[in-house]
Amino acid sequence: MAVTYMTEEGYNKLLAEVTYLETVKRPEISAQIAEARDKGDLSENAEYDAAKEAQGLMEAKIAQLKGLIANARFIDESRVKTDEVQILNKVKIKNTKNNAVMTYTLVSDSEANLKEGKIAISTPIAQGLLGKKKGEIVEIAVPSGMMSFEIMDISI
């Protein structure tokens, strides 16, 4: 599995999610399986099949999260600079066509959350902004076509 760069906050969220899945969800699903098993013939028991499938999906998710945790590398936030766009920067951009102003923080894929204004470093917009400086106008190819943004501010 590839190395995943993340903040300490993102790492702690992953640890909390794994702990929750292992200590709360795993016992719940085990109880559902036991309850379904007690209802008799397993060959025609839809509840049992559904619980077993949920267990398999949850175990796969736990394994995936543990893989991310095992390959995590922390980004030293004190070394992040604001002279050009890089990971962990908060970038204020303006769409030059409609003058809409947006602020995004560039984070690792595992920490992306659009509701919190965090976009993954692998997205087309983040890739187009990387390495650019304040005041630059960048043309970025997105699935809907070309977009033009002005970088208004770069902060941490």
PDB file of N, CA, C and O in Angstrom, residues 83-85 92-94 96 128-139 148-154:
ATOM      1  N   ASP A  83       4.290  30.783   0.380  1.00  0.00           N
ATOM      2  CA  ASP A  83       4.719  31.536  -0.801  1.00  0.00           C
ATOM      3  C   ASP A  83       4.144  30.943  -2.083  1.00  0.00           C
ATOM      4  O   ASP A  83       3.965  31.642  -3.073  1.00  0.00           O
ATOM      5  N   GLU A  84       3.856  29.639  -2.086  1.00  0.00           N
ATOM      6  CA  GLU A  84       3.170  28.992  -3.203  1.00  0.00           C
ATOM      7  C   GLU A  84       2.281  27.886  -2.651  1.00  0.00           C
ATOM      8  O   GLU A  84       2.490  27.400  -1.551  1.00  0.00           O
ATOM      9  N   VAL A  85       1.284  27.504  -3.424  1.00  0.00           N
ATOM     10  CA  VAL A  85       0.279  26.532  -2.966  1.00  0.00           C
ATOM     11  C   VAL A  85       0.911  25.151  -2.794  1.00  0.00           C
ATOM     12  O   VAL A  85       1.601  24.653  -3.678  1.00  0.00           O
ATOM     13  N   LYS A  92      -7.611  30.742  -1.065  1.00  0.00           N
ATOM     14  CA  LYS A  92      -8.816  31.494  -1.412  1.00  0.00           C
ATOM     15  C   LYS A  92      -8.718  31.784  -2.907  1.00  0.00           C
ATOM     16  O   LYS A  92      -7.758  32.414  -3.361  1.00  0.00           O
ATOM     17  N   ILE A  93      -9.709  31.290  -3.662  1.00  0.00           N
ATOM     18  CA  ILE A  93      -9.683  31.466  -5.112  1.00  0.00           C
ATOM     19  C   ILE A  93     -10.981  32.118  -5.578  1.00  0.00           C
ATOM     20  O   ILE A  93     -12.012  32.015  -4.916  1.00  0.00           O
ATOM     21  N   LYS A  94     -10.873  32.810  -6.719  1.00  0.00           N
ATOM     22  CA  LYS A  94     -12.051  33.455  -7.309  1.00  0.00           C
ATOM     23  C   LYS A  94     -12.228  32.932  -8.717  1.00  0.00           C
ATOM     24  O   LYS A  94     -11.286  32.948  -9.513  1.00  0.00           O
ATOM     25  N   THR A  96     -13.017  33.392 -12.251  1.00  0.00           N
ATOM     26  CA  THR A  96     -12.955  34.620 -13.048  1.00  0.00           C
ATOM     27  C   THR A  96     -14.188  34.824 -13.919  1.00  0.00           C
ATOM     28  O   THR A  96     -14.435  35.934 -14.376  1.00  0.00           O
ATOM     29  N   GLY A 128      -4.241  21.627 -10.134  1.00  0.00           N
ATOM     30  CA  GLY A 128      -4.025  22.852 -10.907  1.00  0.00           C
ATOM     31  C   GLY A 128      -3.482  23.995 -10.075  1.00  0.00           C
ATOM     32  O   GLY A 128      -2.795  24.881 -10.598  1.00  0.00           O
ATOM     33  N   LEU A 129      -3.788  23.998  -8.782  1.00  0.00           N
ATOM     34  CA  LEU A 129      -3.331  25.076  -7.901  1.00  0.00           C
ATOM     35  C   LEU A 129      -1.922  24.850  -7.356  1.00  0.00           C
ATOM     36  O   LEU A 129      -1.227  25.811  -7.030  1.00  0.00           O
ATOM     37  N   LEU A 130      -1.493  23.598  -7.253  1.00  0.00           N
ATOM     38  CA  LEU A 130      -0.191  23.288  -6.650  1.00  0.00           C
ATOM     39  C   LEU A 130       0.940  24.052  -7.331  1.00  0.00           C
ATOM     40  O   LEU A 130       1.053  24.081  -8.550  1.00  0.00           O
ATOM     41  N   GLY A 131       1.767  24.672  -6.509  1.00  0.00           N
ATOM     42  CA  GLY A 131       2.947  25.365  -7.010  1.00  0.00           C
ATOM     43  C   GLY A 131       2.685  26.775  -7.510  1.00  0.00           C
ATOM     44  O   GLY A 131       3.619  27.492  -7.862  1.00  0.00           O
ATOM     45  N   LYS A 132       1.432  27.195  -7.528  1.00  0.00           N
ATOM     46  CA  LYS A 132       1.101  28.537  -8.019  1.00  0.00           C
ATOM     47  C   LYS A 132       1.212  29.545  -6.882  1.00  0.00           C
ATOM     48  O   LYS A 132       1.143  29.212  -5.718  1.00  0.00           O
ATOM     49  N   LYS A 133       1.354  30.819  -7.256  1.00  0.00           N
ATOM     50  CA  LYS A 133       1.546  31.895  -6.279  1.00  0.00           C
ATOM     51  C   LYS A 133       0.322  32.807  -6.221  1.00  0.00           C
ATOM     52  O   LYS A 133      -0.493  32.824  -7.139  1.00  0.00           O
ATOM     53  N   LYS A 134       0.250  33.582  -5.148  1.00  0.00           N
ATOM     54  CA  LYS A 134      -0.834  34.539  -4.952  1.00  0.00           C
ATOM     55  C   LYS A 134      -0.855  35.517  -6.126  1.00  0.00           C
ATOM     56  O   LYS A 134       0.183  36.000  -6.559  1.00  0.00           O
ATOM     57  N   GLY A 135      -2.056  35.799  -6.636  1.00  0.00           N
ATOM     58  CA  GLY A 135      -2.212  36.729  -7.744  1.00  0.00           C
ATOM     59  C   GLY A 135      -2.228  36.064  -9.115  1.00  0.00           C
ATOM     60  O   GLY A 135      -2.655  36.668 -10.096  1.00  0.00           O
ATOM     61  N   GLU A 136      -1.767  34.828  -9.203  1.00  0.00           N
ATOM     62  CA  GLU A 136      -1.749  34.125 -10.487  1.00  0.00           C
ATOM     63  C   GLU A 136      -3.161  33.728 -10.895  1.00  0.00           C
ATOM     64  O   GLU A 136      -4.010  33.457 -10.055  1.00  0.00           O
ATOM     65  N   ILE A 137      -3.375  33.691 -12.203  1.00  0.00           N
ATOM     66  CA  ILE A 137      -4.629  33.184 -12.749  1.00  0.00           C
ATOM     67  C   ILE A 137      -4.291  31.843 -13.385  1.00  0.00           C
ATOM     68  O   ILE A 137      -3.372  31.740 -14.187  1.00  0.00           O
ATOM     69  N   VAL A 138      -5.029  30.803 -12.955  1.00  0.00           N
ATOM     70  CA  VAL A 138      -4.745  29.451 -13.437  1.00  0.00           C
ATOM     71  C   VAL A 138      -5.939  28.904 -14.207  1.00  0.00           C
ATOM     72  O   VAL A 138      -7.086  29.141 -13.843  1.00  0.00           O
ATOM     73  N   GLU A 139      -5.636  28.211 -15.282  1.00  0.00           N
ATOM     74  CA  GLU A 139      -6.650  27.515 -16.082  1.00  0.00           C
ATOM     75  C   GLU A 139      -6.591  26.047 -15.666  1.00  0.00           C
ATOM     76  O   GLU A 139      -5.536  25.427 -15.751  1.00  0.00           O
ATOM     77  N   SER A 148     -11.271  28.951 -14.964  1.00  0.00           N
ATOM     78  CA  SER A 148     -10.211  29.902 -14.703  1.00  0.00           C
ATOM     79  C   SER A 148     -10.389  30.463 -13.292  1.00  0.00           C
ATOM     80  O   SER A 148     -11.470  30.942 -12.935  1.00  0.00           O
ATOM     81  N   PHE A 149      -9.329  30.392 -12.493  1.00  0.00           N
ATOM     82  CA  PHE A 149      -9.370  30.886 -11.114  1.00  0.00           C
ATOM     83  C   PHE A 149      -8.229  31.847 -10.875  1.00  0.00           C
ATOM     84  O   PHE A 149      -7.119  31.666 -11.375  1.00  0.00           O
ATOM     85  N   GLU A 150      -8.487  32.849 -10.058  1.00  0.00           N
ATOM     86  CA  GLU A 150      -7.438  33.761  -9.576  1.00  0.00           C
ATOM     87  C   GLU A 150      -7.146  33.372  -8.132  1.00  0.00           C
ATOM     88  O   GLU A 150      -8.066  33.242  -7.329  1.00  0.00           O
ATOM     89  N   ILE A 151      -5.873  33.200  -7.821  1.00  0.00           N
ATOM     90  CA  ILE A 151      -5.478  32.871  -6.443  1.00  0.00           C
ATOM     91  C   ILE A 151      -5.432  34.182  -5.664  1.00  0.00           C
ATOM     92  O   ILE A 151      -4.578  35.035  -5.916  1.00  0.00           O
ATOM     93  N   MET A 152      -6.345  34.337  -4.731  1.00  0.00           N
ATOM     94  CA  MET A 152      -6.450  35.579  -3.971  1.00  0.00           C
ATOM     95  C   MET A 152      -5.598  35.567  -2.711  1.00  0.00           C
ATOM     96  O   MET A 152      -5.073  36.609  -2.314  1.00  0.00           O
ATOM     97  N   ASP A 153      -5.492  34.389  -2.067  1.00  0.00           N
ATOM     98  CA  ASP A 153      -4.725  34.321  -0.828  1.00  0.00           C
ATOM     99  C   ASP A 153      -4.289  32.897  -0.569  1.00  0.00           C
ATOM    100  O   ASP A 153      -4.985  31.945  -0.932  1.00  0.00           O
ATOM    101  N   ILE A 154      -3.132  32.765   0.076  1.00  0.00           N
ATOM    102  CA  ILE A 154      -2.597  31.464   0.497  1.00  0.00           C
ATOM    103  C   ILE A 154      -2.251  31.590   1.969  1.00  0.00           C
ATOM    104  O   ILE A 154      -1.484  32.477   2.349  1.00  0.00           O
TER     105      ILE A 154
END
